[in-house]
PDB file of C-alpha atoms in Angstrom:
ATOM      1  CA  MET A  52      17.098 -31.205-118.510  1.00 78.00           C
ATOM      2  CA  ARG A  53      15.304 -29.235-120.931  1.00 87.00           C
ATOM      3  CA  LEU A  54      14.995 -29.456-124.824  1.00 89.00           C
ATOM      4  CA  ILE A  55      15.333 -26.203-126.104  1.00 88.00           C
ATOM      5  CA  SER A  56      14.051 -24.961-129.583  1.00 87.00           C
ATOM      6  CA  TRP A  57      16.500 -23.098-131.560  1.00 85.00           C
ATOM      7  CA  PRO A  58      15.217 -19.620-132.251  1.00 80.00           C
ATOM      8  CA  THR A  59      14.922 -18.669-135.978  1.00 76.00           C
ATOM      9  CA  CYS A  60      16.510 -15.289-135.201  1.00 75.00           C
ATOM     10  CA  ILE A  61      19.942 -16.702-134.556  1.00 81.00           C
ATOM     11  CA  GLY A  62      21.486 -17.269-138.073  1.00 79.00           C
ATOM     12  CA  VAL A  63      24.267 -19.463-138.800  1.00 83.00           C
ATOM     13  CA  THR A  64      27.222 -18.398-141.020  1.00 83.00           C
ATOM     14  CA  ALA A  65      29.581 -21.384-141.142  1.00 85.00           C
ATOM     15  CA  VAL A  66      29.333 -25.103-140.291  1.00 86.00           C
ATOM     16  CA  THR A  67      32.271 -27.203-139.548  1.00 85.00           C
ATOM     17  CA  MET A  68      31.983 -31.212-139.228  1.00 83.00           C
ATOM     18  CA  LEU A  69      33.895 -32.292-135.974  1.00 81.00           C
ATOM     19  CA  THR A  70      33.212 -35.994-136.744  1.00 71.00           C
ATOM     20  CA  GLY A  71      32.779 -38.348-139.468  1.00 61.00           C
ATOM     21  CA  PRO A  72      32.179 -42.150-138.830  1.00 54.00           C
ATOM     22  CA  ASN A  73      34.640 -41.743-135.690  1.00 51.00           C
ATOM     23  CA  VAL A  74      36.022 -44.206-133.809  1.00 48.00           C
ATOM     24  CA  ARG A  75      36.733 -44.699-130.055  1.00 48.00           C
ATOM     25  CA  SER A  76      39.426 -46.928-130.417  1.00 49.00           C
ATOM     26  CA  SER A  77      41.231 -48.128-133.257  1.00 55.00           C
ATOM     27  CA  GLY A  78      44.578 -49.490-134.430  1.00 58.00           C
ATOM     28  CA  THR A  79      46.455 -52.276-136.630  1.00 63.00           C
ATOM     29  CA  ASN A  80      47.562 -55.429-135.938  1.00 65.00           C
ATOM     30  CA  ALA A  81      50.664 -56.301-138.189  1.00 66.00           C
ATOM     31  CA  ALA A  82      51.690 -60.090-138.898  1.00 61.00           C
ATOM     32  CA  LEU A  83      55.158 -61.147-139.260  1.00 64.00           C
ATOM     33  CA  SER A  84      54.403 -61.545-143.028  1.00 66.00           C
ATOM     34  CA  GLY A  85      53.963 -57.756-143.395  1.00 65.00           C
ATOM     35  CA  ARG A  86      50.237 -58.173-143.856  1.00 70.00           C
ATOM     36  CA  GLU A  87      48.127 -55.604-141.410  1.00 69.00           C
ATOM     37  CA  GLN A  88      44.430 -55.830-140.004  1.00 68.00           C
ATOM     38  CA  THR A  89      42.963 -52.405-138.868  1.00 63.00           C
ATOM     39  CA  PHE A  90      40.167 -52.563-136.365  1.00 55.00           C
ATOM     40  CA  SER A  91      37.947 -50.105-134.801  1.00 53.00           C
ATOM     41  CA  SER A  92      35.131 -49.934-132.468  1.00 50.00           C
ATOM     42  CA  ILE A  93      32.383 -47.520-133.904  1.00 50.00           C
ATOM     43  CA  GLY A  94      31.597 -44.560-132.075  1.00 57.00           C
ATOM     44  CA  ASP A  95      29.021 -42.857-134.280  1.00 74.00           C
ATOM     45  CA  LEU A  96      27.711 -39.503-132.778  1.00 86.00           C
ATOM     46  CA  VAL A  97      27.331 -36.642-135.075  1.00 90.00           C
ATOM     47  CA  SER A  98      29.298 -33.700-133.986  1.00 89.00           C
ATOM     48  CA  PHE A  99      29.623 -30.195-135.657  1.00 88.00           C
ATOM     49  CA  SER A 100      30.288 -26.574-135.035  1.00 88.00           C
ATOM     50  CA  TYR A 101      28.399 -23.665-135.908  1.00 86.00           C
ATOM     51  CA  ASP A 102      29.861 -20.184-136.499  1.00 86.00           C
ATOM     52  CA  LEU A 103      27.000 -17.616-135.545  1.00 83.00           C
ATOM     53  CA  GLY A 104      28.276 -14.512-137.152  1.00 78.00           C
ATOM     54  CA  PRO A 105      28.613 -10.567-135.887  1.00 80.00           C
ATOM     55  CA  LYS A 106      25.401  -9.398-134.085  1.00 79.00           C
ATOM     56  CA  ASN A 107      24.539  -6.290-131.969  1.00 82.00           C
ATOM     57  CA  GLY A 108      21.498  -5.135-130.007  1.00 83.00           C
ATOM     58  CA  ALA A 109      18.381  -7.322-129.630  1.00 84.00           C
ATOM     59  CA  ARG A 110      19.911 -10.349-131.715  1.00 82.00           C
ATOM     60  CA  ALA A 111      23.169 -10.127-129.604  1.00 83.00           C
ATOM     61  CA  ARG A 112      21.268 -10.402-126.415  1.00 85.00           C
ATOM     62  CA  GLN A 113      19.098 -13.552-127.507  1.00 84.00           C
ATOM     63  CA  GLU A 114      22.212 -15.174-128.877  1.00 84.00           C
ATOM     64  CA  ARG A 115      23.926 -14.736-125.337  1.00 85.00           C
ATOM     65  CA  GLY A 116      20.609 -16.001-123.581  1.00 86.00           C
ATOM     66  CA  LEU A 117      20.690 -19.148-125.889  1.00 85.00           C
ATOM     67  CA  LEU A 118      24.290 -19.907-125.222  1.00 84.00           C
ATOM     68  CA  LEU A 119      23.746 -19.534-121.661  1.00 86.00           C
ATOM     69  CA  ALA A 120      20.416 -21.521-122.049  1.00 87.00           C
ATOM     70  CA  GLY A 121      22.442 -24.684-122.734  1.00 85.00           C
ATOM     71  CA  GLN A 122      24.315 -24.825-119.401  1.00 84.00           C
ATOM     72  CA  ASN A 123      27.684 -25.870-120.923  1.00 78.00           C
ATOM     73  CA  GLY A 124      25.685 -29.307-122.047  1.00 80.00           C
ATOM     74  CA  VAL A 125      23.314 -29.695-119.357  1.00 86.00           C
ATOM     75  CA  ASN A 126      20.411 -28.980-121.874  1.00 90.00           C
ATOM     76  CA  ALA A 127      19.808 -29.632-125.247  1.00 90.00           C
ATOM     77  CA  PHE A 128      18.582 -27.857-128.510  1.00 90.00           C
ATOM     78  CA  ARG A 129      16.512 -28.790-131.294  1.00 90.00           C
ATOM     79  CA  VAL A 130      18.721 -28.156-134.102  1.00 90.00           C
ATOM     80  CA  GLN A 131      18.031 -28.271-137.778  1.00 89.00           C
ATOM     81  CA  PHE A 132      21.339 -29.337-139.716  1.00 88.00           C
ATOM     82  CA  VAL A 133      22.469 -26.501-141.944  1.00 82.00           C
ATOM     83  CA  ASP A 134      23.506 -28.138-145.105  1.00 84.00           C
ATOM     84  CA  PRO A 135      24.963 -25.527-147.585  1.00 79.00           C
ATOM     85  CA  ASP A 136      24.838 -27.941-150.215  1.00 80.00           C
ATOM     86  CA  ARG A 137      21.434 -29.560-149.738  1.00 80.00           C
ATOM     87  CA  ARG A 138      19.658 -30.357-152.948  1.00 77.00           C
ATOM     88  CA  HIS A 139      17.308 -27.784-154.145  1.00 71.00           C
ATOM     89  CA  ASP A 140      15.271 -29.499-156.387  1.00 66.00           C
ATOM     90  CA  TYR A 141      11.814 -27.834-157.047  1.00 57.00           C
ATOM     91  CA  TYR A 142       8.515 -29.550-156.997  1.00 59.00           C
ATOM     92  CA  THR A 143       5.299 -27.740-157.452  1.00 50.00           C
ATOM     93  CA  GLU A 144       3.652 -30.218-155.396  1.00 45.00           C
ATOM     94  CA  ALA A 145       5.690 -29.019-152.441  1.00 43.00           C
ATOM     95  CA  VAL A 146       4.606 -25.535-152.233  1.00 41.00           C
ATOM     96  CA  TRP A 147       2.471 -24.632-149.411  1.00 46.00           C
ATOM     97  CA  GLU A 148       0.764 -21.210-148.852  1.00 43.00           C
ATOM     98  CA  ASP A 149      -2.436 -21.983-146.501  1.00 45.00           C
ATOM     99  CA  GLY A 150      -2.474 -18.623-144.613  1.00 42.00           C
ATOM    100  CA  PHE A 151      -1.348 -20.385-141.430  1.00 44.00           C
ATOM    101  CA  SER A 152       1.609 -19.170-139.642  1.00 43.00           C
ATOM    102  CA  TRP A 153       4.163 -20.604-137.032  1.00 44.00           C
ATOM    103  CA  ASP A 154       4.047 -19.701-133.407  1.00 47.00           C
ATOM    104  CA  ASP A 155       6.930 -17.220-134.048  1.00 45.00           C
ATOM    105  CA  GLY A 156       4.940 -15.578-136.931  1.00 44.00           C
ATOM    106  CA  ALA A 157       6.563 -16.736-139.915  1.00 45.00           C
ATOM    107  CA  SER A 158       4.549 -17.894-142.678  1.00 42.00           C
ATOM    108  CA  TRP A 159       4.411 -21.009-144.434  1.00 48.00           C
ATOM    109  CA  GLY A 160       6.663 -21.210-147.621  1.00 50.00           C
ATOM    110  CA  GLY A 161       7.792 -23.395-150.107  1.00 55.00           C
ATOM    111  CA  GLY A 162       9.564 -26.656-149.167  1.00 63.00           C
ATOM    112  CA  GLN A 163      10.659 -30.012-150.357  1.00 76.00           C
ATOM    113  CA  PRO A 164       8.311 -32.992-150.229  1.00 84.00           C
ATOM    114  CA  HIS A 165       8.850 -36.011-147.869  1.00 89.00           C
ATOM    115  CA  VAL A 166       9.215 -39.326-149.192  1.00 92.00           C
ATOM    116  CA  ALA A 167       8.069 -42.574-147.398  1.00 94.00           C
ATOM    117  CA  PRO A 168      10.244 -45.657-147.110  1.00 96.00           C
ATOM    118  CA  SER A 169       9.308 -48.437-149.295  1.00 96.00           C
ATOM    119  CA  SER A 170      10.163 -50.721-146.464  1.00 95.00           C
ATOM    120  CA  GLY A 171      10.924 -50.504-142.513  1.00 95.00           C
ATOM    121  CA  SER A 172      14.455 -50.433-140.982  1.00 96.00           C
ATOM    122  CA  PRO A 173      15.126 -51.287-137.416  1.00 96.00           C
ATOM    123  CA  LYS A 174      16.994 -49.080-134.961  1.00 94.00           C
ATOM    124  CA  GLY A 175      20.772 -49.699-135.432  1.00 92.00           C
ATOM    125  CA  SER A 176      20.417 -50.435-139.078  1.00 94.00           C
ATOM    126  CA  THR A 177      22.658 -48.383-141.772  1.00 94.00           C
ATOM    127  CA  ILE A 178      20.411 -49.750-144.554  1.00 97.00           C
ATOM    128  CA  ILE A 179      17.282 -47.656-145.608  1.00 97.00           C
ATOM    129  CA  SER A 180      15.175 -47.868-148.815  1.00 97.00           C
ATOM    130  CA  LEU A 181      12.769 -45.054-150.019  1.00 97.00           C
ATOM    131  CA  GLN A 182       9.702 -45.061-152.460  1.00 96.00           C
ATOM    132  CA  ASP A 183      10.138 -44.143-156.182  1.00 94.00           C
ATOM    133  CA  VAL A 184       8.737 -40.402-155.583  1.00 90.00           C
ATOM    134  CA  PHE A 185      10.197 -37.057-155.906  1.00 88.00           C
ATOM    135  CA  TRP A 186      13.860 -37.249-154.755  1.00 91.00           C
ATOM    136  CA  GLY A 187      13.435 -40.768-153.301  1.00 93.00           C
ATOM    137  CA  HIS A 188      15.566 -42.521-155.930  1.00 95.00           C
ATOM    138  CA  ASP A 189      17.746 -39.481-156.689  1.00 93.00           C
ATOM    139  CA  LEU A 190      19.915 -39.317-153.787  1.00 94.00           C
ATOM    140  CA  ASP A 191      23.698 -39.847-154.106  1.00 94.00           C
ATOM    141  CA  LEU A 192      26.828 -39.716-151.939  1.00 94.00           C
ATOM    142  CA  GLY A 193      26.903 -37.089-149.021  1.00 93.00           C
ATOM    143  CA  ASP A 194      23.271 -36.454-149.291  1.00 94.00           C
ATOM    144  CA  CYS A 195      21.975 -35.768-145.930  1.00 94.00           C
ATOM    145  CA  ILE A 196      18.286 -36.778-144.820  1.00 94.00           C
ATOM    146  CA  GLY A 197      16.363 -37.194-141.939  1.00 94.00           C
ATOM    147  CA  PHE A 198      12.909 -38.721-140.751  1.00 95.00           C
ATOM    148  CA  LEU A 199       9.945 -37.558-139.126  1.00 90.00           C
ATOM    149  CA  PRO A 200       7.767 -37.557-136.764  1.00 89.00           C
ATOM    150  CA  ASN A 201       9.327 -37.430-133.507  1.00 89.00           C
ATOM    151  CA  HIS A 202      12.540 -38.732-135.027  1.00 94.00           C
ATOM    152  CA  PHE A 203      15.919 -36.924-134.102  1.00 94.00           C
ATOM    153  CA  GLY A 204      18.770 -37.626-136.262  1.00 94.00           C
ATOM    154  CA  ALA A 205      20.879 -36.703-139.579  1.00 94.00           C
ATOM    155  CA  TYR A 206      21.855 -39.521-141.754  1.00 95.00           C
ATOM    156  CA  PHE A 207      24.593 -39.091-144.722  1.00 94.00           C
ATOM    157  CA  VAL A 208      24.396 -41.378-147.662  1.00 96.00           C
ATOM    158  CA  THR A 209      27.664 -43.321-147.876  1.00 94.00           C
ATOM    159  CA  GLU A 210      26.797 -45.961-150.519  1.00 96.00           C
ATOM    160  CA  VAL A 211      23.947 -46.066-153.049  1.00 97.00           C
ATOM    161  CA  ILE A 212      23.383 -50.003-153.227  1.00 97.00           C
ATOM    162  CA  ASP A 213      20.320 -50.112-155.585  1.00 96.00           C
ATOM    163  CA  ASP A 214      17.713 -47.663-156.977  1.00 95.00           C
ATOM    164  CA  GLY A 215      16.272 -46.018-153.669  1.00 95.00           C
ATOM    165  CA  VAL A 216      18.506 -48.229-151.372  1.00 97.00           C
ATOM    166  CA  TYR A 217      20.997 -46.697-149.355  1.00 98.00           C
ATOM    167  CA  ARG A 218      23.852 -47.123-146.968  1.00 97.00           C
ATOM    168  CA  VAL A 219      23.839 -44.372-144.277  1.00 96.00           C
ATOM    169  CA  TRP A 220      25.978 -42.933-141.658  1.00 92.00           C
ATOM    170  CA  PRO A 221      25.287 -43.102-138.655  1.00 91.00           C
ATOM    171  CA  SER A 222      23.156 -46.202-138.066  1.00 92.00           C
ATOM    172  CA  LEU A 223      19.471 -45.341-137.312  1.00 94.00           C
ATOM    173  CA  ARG A 224      18.432 -43.819-134.059  1.00 93.00           C
ATOM    174  CA  LYS A 225      14.913 -44.968-133.986  1.00 93.00           C
ATOM    175  CA  ALA A 226      13.191 -47.684-136.325  1.00 95.00           C
ATOM    176  CA  ILE A 227      11.393 -46.137-139.265  1.00 96.00           C
ATOM    177  CA  TYR A 228       8.333 -47.707-140.819  1.00 96.00           C
ATOM    178  CA  ALA A 229       6.902 -47.806-144.280  1.00 94.00           C
ATOM    179  CA  THR A 230       3.363 -46.692-142.985  1.00 92.00           C
ATOM    180  CA  THR A 231       4.148 -43.976-140.585  1.00 93.00           C
ATOM    181  CA  THR A 232       7.526 -42.584-141.234  1.00 94.00           C
ATOM    182  CA  PHE A 233       8.739 -39.845-143.953  1.00 94.00           C
ATOM    183  CA  ALA A 234      11.903 -38.926-145.067  1.00 94.00           C
ATOM    184  CA  THR A 235      13.007 -35.037-145.004  1.00 91.00           C
ATOM    185  CA  LEU A 236      15.875 -33.165-146.434  1.00 91.00           C
ATOM    186  CA  THR A 237      15.771 -31.018-143.529  1.00 89.00           C
ATOM    187  CA  PRO A 238      16.783 -33.311-140.563  1.00 92.00           C
ATOM    188  CA  VAL A 239      16.453 -32.387-137.225  1.00 92.00           C
ATOM    189  CA  LEU A 240      18.788 -33.381-134.243  1.00 93.00           C
ATOM    190  CA  ALA A 241      18.845 -32.900-130.517  1.00 93.00           C
ATOM    191  CA  MET A 242      22.348 -31.545-129.869  1.00 92.00           C
ATOM    192  CA  LYS A 243      24.112 -30.457-126.647  1.00 91.00           C
ATOM    193  CA  MET A 244      27.059 -28.176-126.044  1.00 88.00           C
ATOM    194  CA  ARG A 245      30.397 -29.648-125.864  1.00 86.00           C
ATOM    195  CA  PRO A 246      31.856 -28.896-122.487  1.00 82.00           C
ATOM    196  CA  ASN A 247      33.296 -25.109-122.738  1.00 79.00           C
ATOM    197  CA  GLY A 248      32.581 -25.581-126.538  1.00 75.00           C
ATOM    198  CA  TYR A 249      31.180 -22.053-127.343  1.00 74.00           C
ATOM    199  CA  ALA A 250      32.534 -18.566-126.889  1.00 72.00           C
ATOM    200  CA  LEU A 251      30.866 -15.331-125.881  1.00 70.00           C
ATOM    201  CA  ARG A 252      33.091 -12.638-127.031  1.00 68.00           C
ATOM    202  CA  ARG A 253      31.771  -9.062-127.346  1.00 68.00           C
ATOM    203  CA  ALA A 254      33.568  -5.907-128.970  1.00 66.00           C
ATOM    204  CA  ALA A 255      31.843  -3.392-131.316  1.00 65.00           C
ATOM    205  CA  MET A 256      29.834  -6.307-132.349  1.00 66.00           C
ATOM    206  CA  THR A 257      29.757  -9.990-131.227  1.00 66.00           C
ATOM    207  CA  GLU A 258      32.767 -11.537-132.733  1.00 67.00           C
ATOM    208  CA  GLY A 259      34.084 -14.990-132.960  1.00 66.00           C
ATOM    209  CA  GLN A 260      30.940 -16.802-131.764  1.00 80.00           C
ATOM    210  CA  PHE A 261      30.574 -20.421-132.166  1.00 83.00           C
ATOM    211  CA  ILE A 262      29.072 -23.424-130.427  1.00 87.00           C
ATOM    212  CA  ASP A 263      30.324 -26.913-130.716  1.00 89.00           C
ATOM    213  CA  PHE A 264      27.689 -29.436-130.638  1.00 90.00           C
ATOM    214  CA  VAL A 265      27.515 -33.274-129.878  1.00 90.00           C
ATOM    215  CA  GLU A 266      24.600 -35.333-130.714  1.00 92.00           C
ATOM    216  CA  VAL A 267      22.163 -36.623-128.111  1.00 91.00           C
ATOM    217  CA  PRO A 268      20.673 -39.889-128.969  1.00 88.00           C
ATOM    218  CA  ASN A 269      16.884 -40.273-129.759  1.00 87.00           C
ATOM    219  CA  TYR A 270      16.347 -42.778-127.036  1.00 85.00           C
ATOM    220  CA  TYR A 271      18.027 -40.750-124.609  1.00 86.00           C
ATOM    221  CA  VAL A 272      15.942 -37.585-125.258  1.00 87.00           C
ATOM    222  CA  ASP A 273      12.835 -39.540-124.909  1.00 84.00           C
ATOM    223  CA  GLU A 274      13.832 -40.868-121.701  1.00 84.00           C
ATOM    224  CA  PHE A 275      15.386 -37.897-119.854  1.00 79.00           C
ATOM    225  CA  PHE A 276      14.475 -34.436-121.795  1.00 76.00           C
ATOM    226  CA  SER A 277      11.248 -32.430-121.376  1.00 63.00           C
TER     227      SER A 277
END
């Protein structure tokens, strides 16, 4: 099984969230008094669909190769979560233009700064705390963050508990540390295709192309993907 990098030439035109804090089994117990108790067992894999938009020529071929490379869920992709509503606060300290380029030839440019946790949190925790620098104490409901280095996962703020202290969904895929971890506003996940969850349609241009993704947990990536 391979972990494939998403090509920068394949753009995304729409994002559809396919799950929230979903449940594998849920229901309601009703007492004779009429009181009800809802129960659920949590299944918290992130899942979303990307619409890829019309293409032709070289980009259409690259898109076709990308979809085929996923082998219907056998291989996984490094996918940056595209958040159309991502905060775009500007910090002059965060602009890097040092002359170096990525392997694909794109230049370094402006970006959002990273923020270190103010304390560590274990794998499986839903509570994180961030330092009071840049945007660390400014997150609000719905903001999406990730962590680095070597951390696959996207986390959505579901409660602001205190200044810089947040409840997130889903639970942490990997422990975070105050000394070696940084939070980022551009999270990267390992995602695989849902079986038959993609389209390859070609008319005058590619049309209706989409790909449905489901998260591959970080520990599974570390153990099985190369």
